[in-house]
PDB file of C-alpha atoms in Angstrom:
ATOM      1  CA  MET A   1      33.835  33.054 -36.013  1.00  0.00           C
ATOM      2  CA  SER A   2      35.175  34.317 -39.358  1.00  0.00           C
ATOM      3  CA  VAL A   3      35.244  37.649 -41.054  1.00  0.00           C
ATOM      4  CA  THR A   4      36.529  38.663 -44.530  1.00  0.00           C
ATOM      5  CA  LYS A   5      40.296  39.317 -44.256  1.00  0.00           C
ATOM      6  CA  PRO A   6      40.987  43.046 -45.115  1.00  0.00           C
ATOM      7  CA  ASP A   7      44.550  42.382 -46.405  1.00  0.00           C
ATOM      8  CA  ASN A   8      45.830  45.303 -44.337  1.00  0.00           C
ATOM      9  CA  LYS A   9      43.308  47.782 -45.882  1.00  0.00           C
ATOM     10  CA  VAL A  10      41.686  49.969 -43.284  1.00  0.00           C
ATOM     11  CA  SER A  11      38.065  48.908 -43.320  1.00  0.00           C
ATOM     12  CA  ILE A  12      35.321  49.810 -40.836  1.00  0.00           C
ATOM     13  CA  GLU A  13      32.931  47.408 -42.713  1.00  0.00           C
ATOM     14  CA  VAL A  14      34.939  44.304 -41.690  1.00  0.00           C
ATOM     15  CA  VAL A  15      35.200  45.475 -38.086  1.00  0.00           C
ATOM     16  CA  ILE A  16      31.410  45.941 -37.876  1.00  0.00           C
ATOM     17  CA  GLU A  17      30.836  42.479 -39.307  1.00  0.00           C
ATOM     18  CA  PHE A  18      32.962  41.024 -36.541  1.00  0.00           C
ATOM     19  CA  LEU A  19      31.294  43.148 -33.762  1.00  0.00           C
ATOM     20  CA  HIS A  20      27.867  41.943 -34.832  1.00  0.00           C
ATOM     21  CA  GLN A  21      29.117  38.302 -34.508  1.00  0.00           C
ATOM     22  CA  LEU A  22      30.798  39.026 -31.249  1.00  0.00           C
ATOM     23  CA  GLN A  23      27.713  40.448 -29.664  1.00  0.00           C
ATOM     24  CA  ASP A  24      25.815  37.396 -30.651  1.00  0.00           C
ATOM     25  CA  GLN A  25      28.394  35.044 -29.295  1.00  0.00           C
ATOM     26  CA  ILE A  26      28.801  36.758 -25.952  1.00  0.00           C
ATOM     27  CA  CYS A  27      24.999  37.030 -25.419  1.00  0.00           C
ATOM     28  CA  GLN A  28      24.671  33.331 -26.198  1.00  0.00           C
ATOM     29  CA  ALA A  29      27.422  32.381 -23.686  1.00  0.00           C
ATOM     30  CA  LEU A  30      25.881  34.420 -20.948  1.00  0.00           C
ATOM     31  CA  GLU A  31      22.335  33.204 -21.536  1.00  0.00           C
ATOM     32  CA  ASN A  32      23.631  29.570 -21.348  1.00  0.00           C
ATOM     33  CA  SER A  33      25.398  30.425 -17.978  1.00  0.00           C
ATOM     34  CA  ASP A  34      22.338  32.007 -16.648  1.00  0.00           C
ATOM     35  CA  GLY A  35      20.008  29.266 -17.739  1.00  0.00           C
ATOM     36  CA  GLN A  36      16.847  31.426 -17.219  1.00  0.00           C
ATOM     37  CA  ALA A  37      16.729  34.935 -18.691  1.00  0.00           C
ATOM     38  CA  LYS A  38      17.260  36.014 -22.214  1.00  0.00           C
ATOM     39  CA  PHE A  39      18.581  39.292 -23.555  1.00  0.00           C
ATOM     40  CA  VAL A  40      16.012  41.653 -24.969  1.00  0.00           C
ATOM     41  CA  GLU A  41      17.110  43.580 -28.027  1.00  0.00           C
ATOM     42  CA  ASP A  42      16.347  47.292 -28.445  1.00  0.00           C
ATOM     43  CA  ASN A  43      17.424  48.850 -31.800  1.00  0.00           C
ATOM     44  CA  TRP A  44      17.982  52.617 -31.879  1.00  0.00           C
ATOM     45  CA  LYS A  45      19.064  55.293 -34.204  1.00  0.00           C
ATOM     46  CA  ARG A  46      21.203  58.361 -33.418  1.00  0.00           C
ATOM     47  CA  PRO A  47      19.793  61.624 -34.769  1.00  0.00           C
ATOM     48  CA  GLY A  48      23.264  62.842 -35.653  1.00  0.00           C
ATOM     49  CA  GLY A  49      24.263  59.596 -37.491  1.00  0.00           C
ATOM     50  CA  GLY A  50      24.339  55.935 -36.888  1.00  0.00           C
ATOM     51  CA  GLY A  51      22.703  53.852 -34.187  1.00  0.00           C
ATOM     52  CA  GLY A  52      23.040  50.503 -32.567  1.00  0.00           C
ATOM     53  CA  ARG A  53      21.408  47.558 -30.892  1.00  0.00           C
ATOM     54  CA  THR A  54      21.239  47.337 -27.068  1.00  0.00           C
ATOM     55  CA  ARG A  55      20.671  44.047 -25.449  1.00  0.00           C
ATOM     56  CA  VAL A  56      19.759  43.834 -21.845  1.00  0.00           C
ATOM     57  CA  MET A  57      19.135  41.006 -19.547  1.00  0.00           C
ATOM     58  CA  THR A  58      17.269  41.432 -16.215  1.00  0.00           C
ATOM     59  CA  ASN A  59      16.088  39.341 -13.337  1.00  0.00           C
ATOM     60  CA  GLY A  60      17.937  36.262 -14.389  1.00  0.00           C
ATOM     61  CA  ALA A  61      18.870  33.216 -12.203  1.00  0.00           C
ATOM     62  CA  VAL A  62      22.444  34.422 -12.195  1.00  0.00           C
ATOM     63  CA  ILE A  63      22.497  37.893 -13.817  1.00  0.00           C
ATOM     64  CA  GLU A  64      20.560  40.518 -11.972  1.00  0.00           C
ATOM     65  CA  GLN A  65      21.204  42.970 -14.833  1.00  0.00           C
ATOM     66  CA  GLY A  66      23.600  42.883 -17.824  1.00  0.00           C
ATOM     67  CA  GLY A  67      23.787  44.620 -21.115  1.00  0.00           C
ATOM     68  CA  VAL A  68      25.839  43.763 -24.284  1.00  0.00           C
ATOM     69  CA  ASN A  69      25.686  46.710 -26.675  1.00  0.00           C
ATOM     70  CA  PHE A  70      26.648  47.153 -30.244  1.00  0.00           C
ATOM     71  CA  SER A  71      26.946  50.705 -31.646  1.00  0.00           C
ATOM     72  CA  HIS A  72      28.086  52.421 -34.862  1.00  0.00           C
ATOM     73  CA  VAL A  73      28.009  56.231 -34.773  1.00  0.00           C
ATOM     74  CA  PHE A  74      29.390  58.885 -36.981  1.00  0.00           C
ATOM     75  CA  GLY A  75      29.361  62.637 -37.539  1.00  0.00           C
ATOM     76  CA  ASP A  76      31.022  65.575 -39.327  1.00  0.00           C
ATOM     77  CA  GLN A  77      32.707  67.112 -36.224  1.00  0.00           C
ATOM     78  CA  MET A  78      34.515  65.564 -33.332  1.00  0.00           C
ATOM     79  CA  PRO A  79      33.390  66.289 -29.741  1.00  0.00           C
ATOM     80  CA  ALA A  80      35.490  68.362 -27.264  1.00  0.00           C
ATOM     81  CA  SER A  81      36.365  65.116 -25.385  1.00  0.00           C
ATOM     82  CA  ALA A  82      38.281  63.929 -28.443  1.00  0.00           C
ATOM     83  CA  THR A  83      39.859  66.958 -29.811  1.00  0.00           C
ATOM     84  CA  ALA A  84      41.180  68.056 -26.497  1.00  0.00           C
ATOM     85  CA  HIS A  85      43.637  65.141 -26.514  1.00  0.00           C
ATOM     86  CA  ARG A  86      43.884  64.706 -30.358  1.00  0.00           C
ATOM     87  CA  PRO A  87      43.882  68.242 -31.937  1.00  0.00           C
ATOM     88  CA  GLU A  88      44.753  66.679 -35.242  1.00  0.00           C
ATOM     89  CA  LEU A  89      41.139  65.352 -35.409  1.00  0.00           C
ATOM     90  CA  GLU A  90      39.683  68.837 -35.667  1.00  0.00           C
ATOM     91  CA  GLY A  91      37.829  69.332 -38.994  1.00  0.00           C
ATOM     92  CA  ARG A  92      37.546  65.609 -39.714  1.00  0.00           C
ATOM     93  CA  SER A  93      34.532  63.518 -40.069  1.00  0.00           C
ATOM     94  CA  TRP A  94      34.490  60.429 -37.921  1.00  0.00           C
ATOM     95  CA  GLN A  95      33.003  57.076 -37.325  1.00  0.00           C
ATOM     96  CA  ALA A  96      33.181  54.902 -34.094  1.00  0.00           C
ATOM     97  CA  CYS A  97      31.901  51.380 -33.570  1.00  0.00           C
ATOM     98  CA  GLY A  98      32.193  48.910 -30.828  1.00  0.00           C
ATOM     99  CA  VAL A  99      30.800  46.389 -28.451  1.00  0.00           C
ATOM    100  CA  SER A 100      30.498  47.143 -24.749  1.00  0.00           C
ATOM    101  CA  LEU A 101      29.197  45.131 -21.923  1.00  0.00           C
ATOM    102  CA  VAL A 102      28.648  45.279 -18.206  1.00  0.00           C
ATOM    103  CA  ILE A 103      27.440  42.332 -16.141  1.00  0.00           C
ATOM    104  CA  HIS A 104      25.966  42.795 -12.613  1.00  0.00           C
ATOM    105  CA  PRO A 105      25.256  39.302 -11.035  1.00  0.00           C
ATOM    106  CA  ASN A 106      22.745  38.665  -8.229  1.00  0.00           C
ATOM    107  CA  ASN A 107      25.301  36.664  -6.127  1.00  0.00           C
ATOM    108  CA  PRO A 108      27.999  38.727  -4.288  1.00  0.00           C
ATOM    109  CA  HIS A 109      30.447  35.925  -4.830  1.00  0.00           C
ATOM    110  CA  ILE A 110      30.291  36.476  -8.595  1.00  0.00           C
ATOM    111  CA  PRO A 111      32.255  39.633  -9.680  1.00  0.00           C
ATOM    112  CA  THR A 112      30.868  42.364 -11.763  1.00  0.00           C
ATOM    113  CA  SER A 113      32.626  42.547 -15.065  1.00  0.00           C
ATOM    114  CA  HIS A 114      33.078  44.938 -17.951  1.00  0.00           C
ATOM    115  CA  ALA A 115      34.466  44.480 -21.415  1.00  0.00           C
ATOM    116  CA  ASN A 116      34.711  46.728 -24.451  1.00  0.00           C
ATOM    117  CA  VAL A 117      36.368  46.525 -27.921  1.00  0.00           C
ATOM    118  CA  ARG A 118      36.014  49.413 -30.359  1.00  0.00           C
ATOM    119  CA  PHE A 119      37.382  51.073 -33.500  1.00  0.00           C
ATOM    120  CA  PHE A 120      37.638  54.681 -34.443  1.00  0.00           C
ATOM    121  CA  ILE A 121      38.477  56.374 -37.719  1.00  0.00           C
ATOM    122  CA  ALA A 122      38.513  60.148 -38.659  1.00  0.00           C
ATOM    123  CA  GLU A 123      38.905  61.132 -42.291  1.00  0.00           C
ATOM    124  CA  LYS A 124      39.514  64.316 -44.253  1.00  0.00           C
ATOM    125  CA  GLU A 125      39.644  64.697 -48.040  1.00  0.00           C
ATOM    126  CA  GLY A 126      43.147  64.650 -49.376  1.00  0.00           C
ATOM    127  CA  GLU A 127      44.675  63.344 -46.121  1.00  0.00           C
ATOM    128  CA  ALA A 128      45.382  59.826 -44.776  1.00  0.00           C
ATOM    129  CA  PRO A 129      42.784  58.515 -42.272  1.00  0.00           C
ATOM    130  CA  VAL A 130      43.506  58.643 -38.599  1.00  0.00           C
ATOM    131  CA  TRP A 131      42.451  55.353 -36.908  1.00  0.00           C
ATOM    132  CA  TRP A 132      42.875  53.217 -34.003  1.00  0.00           C
ATOM    133  CA  PHE A 133      41.562  50.303 -31.911  1.00  0.00           C
ATOM    134  CA  GLY A 134      40.861  50.169 -28.229  1.00  0.00           C
ATOM    135  CA  GLY A 135      39.325  47.979 -25.588  1.00  0.00           C
ATOM    136  CA  GLY A 136      39.986  45.502 -22.785  1.00  0.00           C
ATOM    137  CA  PHE A 137      38.304  43.924 -19.846  1.00  0.00           C
ATOM    138  CA  ASP A 138      38.339  44.247 -16.117  1.00  0.00           C
ATOM    139  CA  LEU A 139      36.942  42.388 -13.114  1.00  0.00           C
ATOM    140  CA  THR A 140      35.283  43.822  -9.947  1.00  0.00           C
ATOM    141  CA  PRO A 141      34.918  41.170  -7.269  1.00  0.00           C
ATOM    142  CA  PHE A 142      33.270  41.809  -3.900  1.00  0.00           C
ATOM    143  CA  TYR A 143      34.346  38.573  -2.202  1.00  0.00           C
ATOM    144  CA  PRO A 144      37.397  37.600  -4.325  1.00  0.00           C
ATOM    145  CA  VAL A 145      38.637  34.160  -4.894  1.00  0.00           C
ATOM    146  CA  GLU A 146      42.363  33.872  -5.597  1.00  0.00           C
ATOM    147  CA  GLN A 147      41.835  31.178  -8.195  1.00  0.00           C
ATOM    148  CA  ASP A 148      39.451  33.257 -10.082  1.00  0.00           C
ATOM    149  CA  VAL A 149      41.723  36.299 -10.080  1.00  0.00           C
ATOM    150  CA  ILE A 150      44.656  34.150 -11.364  1.00  0.00           C
ATOM    151  CA  HIS A 151      42.472  32.579 -14.038  1.00  0.00           C
ATOM    152  CA  TRP A 152      41.335  36.028 -15.152  1.00  0.00           C
ATOM    153  CA  HIS A 153      44.913  37.292 -15.547  1.00  0.00           C
ATOM    154  CA  GLN A 154      46.228  34.052 -16.975  1.00  0.00           C
ATOM    155  CA  THR A 155      43.563  34.258 -19.756  1.00  0.00           C
ATOM    156  CA  ALA A 156      44.637  37.910 -20.388  1.00  0.00           C
ATOM    157  CA  PHE A 157      48.304  36.858 -20.469  1.00  0.00           C
ATOM    158  CA  ASP A 158      47.553  34.081 -23.019  1.00  0.00           C
ATOM    159  CA  ILE A 159      45.598  36.502 -25.201  1.00  0.00           C
ATOM    160  CA  CYS A 160      48.532  38.891 -25.289  1.00  0.00           C
ATOM    161  CA  LYS A 161      51.475  36.478 -25.637  1.00  0.00           C
ATOM    162  CA  PRO A 162      51.452  35.958 -29.310  1.00  0.00           C
ATOM    163  CA  PHE A 163      51.457  39.761 -29.848  1.00  0.00           C
ATOM    164  CA  GLY A 164      54.618  40.544 -27.968  1.00  0.00           C
ATOM    165  CA  GLU A 165      56.409  39.785 -24.644  1.00  0.00           C
ATOM    166  CA  LYS A 166      55.565  43.172 -23.064  1.00  0.00           C
ATOM    167  CA  VAL A 167      51.961  43.396 -24.249  1.00  0.00           C
ATOM    168  CA  TYR A 168      50.281  41.832 -21.298  1.00  0.00           C
ATOM    169  CA  SER A 169      52.424  43.761 -18.719  1.00  0.00           C
ATOM    170  CA  ASP A 170      51.893  47.080 -20.535  1.00  0.00           C
ATOM    171  CA  TYR A 171      48.224  46.693 -21.019  1.00  0.00           C
ATOM    172  CA  LYS A 172      47.748  45.283 -17.553  1.00  0.00           C
ATOM    173  CA  LYS A 173      49.506  48.401 -16.051  1.00  0.00           C
ATOM    174  CA  TRP A 174      47.365  50.639 -18.179  1.00  0.00           C
ATOM    175  CA  CYS A 175      44.266  48.870 -16.849  1.00  0.00           C
ATOM    176  CA  ASP A 176      45.397  49.327 -13.244  1.00  0.00           C
ATOM    177  CA  GLU A 177      45.983  52.984 -13.755  1.00  0.00           C
ATOM    178  CA  TYR A 178      42.804  53.670 -15.766  1.00  0.00           C
ATOM    179  CA  PHE A 179      40.387  51.895 -13.558  1.00  0.00           C
ATOM    180  CA  TYR A 180      41.487  53.757 -10.445  1.00  0.00           C
ATOM    181  CA  LEU A 181      39.341  56.025  -8.279  1.00  0.00           C
ATOM    182  CA  LYS A 182      41.595  58.835  -7.410  1.00  0.00           C
ATOM    183  CA  HIS A 183      39.273  60.335  -4.740  1.00  0.00           C
ATOM    184  CA  ARG A 184      39.106  56.845  -3.038  1.00  0.00           C
ATOM    185  CA  ASP A 185      42.735  55.862  -3.516  1.00  0.00           C
ATOM    186  CA  GLU A 186      41.818  52.420  -4.699  1.00  0.00           C
ATOM    187  CA  THR A 187      41.449  50.462  -7.832  1.00  0.00           C
ATOM    188  CA  ARG A 188      37.950  49.651  -9.117  1.00  0.00           C
ATOM    189  CA  GLY A 189      38.733  45.953  -8.972  1.00  0.00           C
ATOM    190  CA  VAL A 190      41.491  43.463  -9.874  1.00  0.00           C
ATOM    191  CA  GLY A 191      42.172  44.810 -13.308  1.00  0.00           C
ATOM    192  CA  GLY A 192      42.756  43.019 -16.617  1.00  0.00           C
ATOM    193  CA  LEU A 193      43.586  44.622 -19.835  1.00  0.00           C
ATOM    194  CA  PHE A 194      43.219  48.116 -21.194  1.00  0.00           C
ATOM    195  CA  PHE A 195      44.582  49.399 -24.503  1.00  0.00           C
ATOM    196  CA  ASP A 196      43.758  52.414 -26.740  1.00  0.00           C
ATOM    197  CA  ASP A 197      45.189  54.182 -29.748  1.00  0.00           C
ATOM    198  CA  LEU A 198      46.409  50.944 -31.185  1.00  0.00           C
ATOM    199  CA  ASN A 199      47.511  51.346 -34.807  1.00  0.00           C
ATOM    200  CA  GLN A 200      51.353  50.893 -34.657  1.00  0.00           C
ATOM    201  CA  TRP A 201      51.006  47.149 -35.676  1.00  0.00           C
ATOM    202  CA  GLY A 202      49.120  48.026 -38.823  1.00  0.00           C
ATOM    203  CA  PHE A 203      45.416  47.274 -39.484  1.00  0.00           C
ATOM    204  CA  ASP A 204      45.450  43.501 -39.729  1.00  0.00           C
ATOM    205  CA  LYS A 205      47.500  42.784 -36.575  1.00  0.00           C
ATOM    206  CA  SER A 206      45.683  45.541 -34.539  1.00  0.00           C
ATOM    207  CA  PHE A 207      42.327  44.173 -35.695  1.00  0.00           C
ATOM    208  CA  GLU A 208      43.366  40.568 -34.797  1.00  0.00           C
ATOM    209  CA  PHE A 209      44.294  41.636 -31.311  1.00  0.00           C
ATOM    210  CA  MET A 210      40.970  43.482 -30.792  1.00  0.00           C
ATOM    211  CA  GLN A 211      39.147  40.305 -31.965  1.00  0.00           C
ATOM    212  CA  THR A 212      41.258  38.035 -29.593  1.00  0.00           C
ATOM    213  CA  VAL A 213      40.492  40.332 -26.557  1.00  0.00           C
ATOM    214  CA  GLY A 214      36.789  40.368 -27.438  1.00  0.00           C
ATOM    215  CA  LEU A 215      36.360  36.720 -27.795  1.00  0.00           C
ATOM    216  CA  GLY A 216      38.694  36.085 -24.826  1.00  0.00           C
ATOM    217  CA  PHE A 217      36.218  37.726 -22.397  1.00  0.00           C
ATOM    218  CA  ILE A 218      34.102  34.626 -22.730  1.00  0.00           C
ATOM    219  CA  ASP A 219      36.999  32.267 -21.687  1.00  0.00           C
ATOM    220  CA  ALA A 220      37.888  34.662 -18.893  1.00  0.00           C
ATOM    221  CA  TYR A 221      34.553  35.374 -17.262  1.00  0.00           C
ATOM    222  CA  VAL A 222      32.153  32.512 -17.781  1.00  0.00           C
ATOM    223  CA  PRO A 223      34.242  29.841 -15.791  1.00  0.00           C
ATOM    224  CA  ILE A 224      34.301  32.301 -12.876  1.00  0.00           C
ATOM    225  CA  VAL A 225      30.478  32.600 -13.035  1.00  0.00           C
ATOM    226  CA  GLU A 226      30.100  28.795 -13.235  1.00  0.00           C
ATOM    227  CA  ARG A 227      32.401  28.238 -10.225  1.00  0.00           C
ATOM    228  CA  ASN A 228      30.492  30.734  -7.937  1.00  0.00           C
ATOM    229  CA  LYS A 229      26.901  30.946  -9.034  1.00  0.00           C
ATOM    230  CA  SER A 230      25.788  28.276  -6.531  1.00  0.00           C
ATOM    231  CA  THR A 231      27.671  29.764  -3.480  1.00  0.00           C
ATOM    232  CA  GLU A 232      25.383  30.704  -0.682  1.00  0.00           C
ATOM    233  CA  TYR A 233      25.494  34.296   0.611  1.00  0.00           C
ATOM    234  CA  SER A 234      24.021  36.232   3.477  1.00  0.00           C
ATOM    235  CA  GLU A 235      21.958  39.465   3.497  1.00  0.00           C
ATOM    236  CA  ALA A 236      24.913  41.211   5.011  1.00  0.00           C
ATOM    237  CA  GLN A 237      27.110  40.201   1.986  1.00  0.00           C
ATOM    238  CA  ARG A 238      24.366  41.338  -0.434  1.00  0.00           C
ATOM    239  CA  GLN A 239      24.396  44.748   1.366  1.00  0.00           C
ATOM    240  CA  PHE A 240      28.117  45.018   1.029  1.00  0.00           C
ATOM    241  CA  GLN A 241      27.872  44.174  -2.738  1.00  0.00           C
ATOM    242  CA  LEU A 242      25.351  47.019  -3.064  1.00  0.00           C
ATOM    243  CA  TYR A 243      27.669  49.326  -1.287  1.00  0.00           C
ATOM    244  CA  ARG A 244      30.598  48.404  -3.478  1.00  0.00           C
ATOM    245  CA  ARG A 245      28.511  48.855  -6.562  1.00  0.00           C
ATOM    246  CA  GLY A 246      28.437  52.520  -5.523  1.00  0.00           C
ATOM    247  CA  ARG A 247      32.032  52.677  -6.437  1.00  0.00           C
ATOM    248  CA  TYR A 248      31.246  51.338  -9.951  1.00  0.00           C
ATOM    249  CA  VAL A 249      28.789  54.202 -10.371  1.00  0.00           C
ATOM    250  CA  GLU A 250      31.300  56.782  -9.131  1.00  0.00           C
ATOM    251  CA  PHE A 251      33.910  55.685 -11.627  1.00  0.00           C
ATOM    252  CA  ASN A 252      31.643  55.549 -14.610  1.00  0.00           C
ATOM    253  CA  LEU A 253      30.113  58.978 -13.956  1.00  0.00           C
ATOM    254  CA  VAL A 254      33.269  60.799 -12.894  1.00  0.00           C
ATOM    255  CA  PHE A 255      36.161  59.229 -14.911  1.00  0.00           C
ATOM    256  CA  ASP A 256      35.107  56.923 -17.603  1.00  0.00           C
ATOM    257  CA  ARG A 257      36.014  58.380 -21.066  1.00  0.00           C
ATOM    258  CA  GLY A 258      33.535  56.205 -22.845  1.00  0.00           C
ATOM    259  CA  THR A 259      30.659  57.545 -20.945  1.00  0.00           C
ATOM    260  CA  LEU A 260      31.749  61.113 -21.602  1.00  0.00           C
ATOM    261  CA  PHE A 261      32.396  60.466 -25.180  1.00  0.00           C
ATOM    262  CA  GLY A 262      28.853  58.863 -25.695  1.00  0.00           C
ATOM    263  CA  LEU A 263      27.068  61.735 -23.999  1.00  0.00           C
ATOM    264  CA  GLN A 264      29.016  64.407 -25.803  1.00  0.00           C
ATOM    265  CA  THR A 265      28.407  62.929 -29.191  1.00  0.00           C
ATOM    266  CA  GLY A 266      24.650  62.712 -28.563  1.00  0.00           C
ATOM    267  CA  GLY A 267      24.609  58.953 -28.077  1.00  0.00           C
ATOM    268  CA  ARG A 268      21.572  57.154 -26.703  1.00  0.00           C
ATOM    269  CA  THR A 269      21.568  57.946 -22.963  1.00  0.00           C
ATOM    270  CA  GLU A 270      19.728  54.665 -22.042  1.00  0.00           C
ATOM    271  CA  SER A 271      22.345  52.634 -23.791  1.00  0.00           C
ATOM    272  CA  ILE A 272      25.308  54.716 -22.412  1.00  0.00           C
ATOM    273  CA  LEU A 273      24.064  54.355 -18.852  1.00  0.00           C
ATOM    274  CA  MET A 274      23.207  50.696 -19.232  1.00  0.00           C
ATOM    275  CA  SER A 275      26.402  50.120 -17.296  1.00  0.00           C
ATOM    276  CA  MET A 276      24.768  51.211 -14.042  1.00  0.00           C
ATOM    277  CA  PRO A 277      23.749  48.592 -11.678  1.00  0.00           C
ATOM    278  CA  PRO A 278      20.016  48.149 -10.973  1.00  0.00           C
ATOM    279  CA  LEU A 279      20.590  48.635  -7.203  1.00  0.00           C
ATOM    280  CA  ALA A 280      23.424  50.356  -5.397  1.00  0.00           C
ATOM    281  CA  ARG A 281      23.804  52.117  -2.062  1.00  0.00           C
ATOM    282  CA  TRP A 282      26.110  54.522  -0.262  1.00  0.00           C
ATOM    283  CA  GLU A 283      26.984  54.503   3.404  1.00  0.00           C
ATOM    284  CA  TYR A 284      28.755  57.317   5.339  1.00  0.00           C
ATOM    285  CA  ASN A 285      32.392  56.472   6.388  1.00  0.00           C
ATOM    286  CA  PHE A 286      31.935  52.613   6.037  1.00  0.00           C
ATOM    287  CA  GLN A 287      34.790  50.703   7.722  1.00  0.00           C
ATOM    288  CA  PRO A 288      34.957  46.899   7.320  1.00  0.00           C
ATOM    289  CA  ALA A 289      35.380  44.885  10.372  1.00  0.00           C
ATOM    290  CA  GLU A 290      38.981  43.862  11.254  1.00  0.00           C
ATOM    291  CA  ASP A 291      40.115  40.615   9.744  1.00  0.00           C
ATOM    292  CA  SER A 292      36.824  40.261   7.879  1.00  0.00           C
ATOM    293  CA  LEU A 293      36.330  39.128   4.220  1.00  0.00           C
ATOM    294  CA  GLU A 294      35.302  42.715   3.470  1.00  0.00           C
ATOM    295  CA  ALA A 295      38.555  44.014   4.981  1.00  0.00           C
ATOM    296  CA  ASN A 296      40.494  41.486   2.749  1.00  0.00           C
ATOM    297  CA  LEU A 297      39.168  43.028  -0.397  1.00  0.00           C
ATOM    298  CA  TYR A 298      40.498  46.398   0.558  1.00  0.00           C
ATOM    299  CA  GLN A 299      43.789  45.247   1.999  1.00  0.00           C
ATOM    300  CA  ARG A 300      44.719  42.748  -0.679  1.00  0.00           C
ATOM    301  CA  TYR A 301      42.650  42.975  -3.824  1.00  0.00           C
ATOM    302  CA  LEU A 302      42.289  46.680  -4.488  1.00  0.00           C
ATOM    303  CA  LYS A 303      45.961  47.300  -5.008  1.00  0.00           C
ATOM    304  CA  PRO A 304      47.782  46.525  -8.337  1.00  0.00           C
ATOM    305  CA  GLN A 305      50.027  43.492  -8.072  1.00  0.00           C
ATOM    306  CA  ASP A 306      51.481  40.668 -10.154  1.00  0.00           C
ATOM    307  CA  TRP A 307      48.686  38.004  -9.859  1.00  0.00           C
ATOM    308  CA  LEU A 308      50.460  35.458 -11.969  1.00  0.00           C
ATOM    309  CA  SER A 309      53.542  35.333  -9.709  1.00  0.00           C
ATOM    310  CA  LEU A 310      51.235  33.619  -7.131  1.00  0.00           C
ATOM    311  CA  GLU A 311      51.310  30.487  -9.214  1.00  0.00           C
ATOM    312  CA  ASN A 312      55.135  30.180  -8.978  1.00  0.00           C
TER     313      ASN A 312
END
């Protein structure tokens, strides 16, 4: 994949060019892995400015429902969700673009996964633009396989290493802290990478990192899908998957800043809530059986830890 090099000039056009290509490449990789279903594209426009192309796959051989969305939206005034944390953005016009995806597989032995890469810029005549990159990816297993979790984090480590010795540890920690359900006192899954407000490296290097994270999702996730898609499962395991999907819903509707930003900026609701699973359930005071695979998820995997140290 190649895009025109911006020579450290802040350019949303070159970011959009890359994001279009990234959406295409991720969709193709997931279609190849599913082997049956195809993504259906839905182009939309935002009344306040901008639009996007939503791509959704349903009822696949592997993927029960998944979406890979591109959006580019803009406006004259920032929403409250942005200016509350960044008061310097008040009175500026803004643009935001990104690719966001969530994959909900059929098989409980394949983790749900989320990834997002994005760029934001706010401008005001006579002043320097305020801009940053953000993104990351995280993994939400139901019946975790240690090898898969190590592979996921090793891929994240390899992505970060050329950009600095502490980048992986810092962005892993940020991911563990961000994808945390305070009211449940548990992480959403086994983490990955999360970064935001990235501009301190300058445009070129920051953009390069965003590209590497976006493309790295394919290398991180597809091998896990391939290793587990033929694993047999029981109806009880399917029901546990649906129960744990409820946690995913809780996080996205209660804590996720991207969901809040999209709704407050008048984004397309169907595309924003594409991240919801097609089926989920809740059960009062569920307690996993002692020494069960379900208990192992809670006791070992829903706690931040150094997964790469397990290889030593």
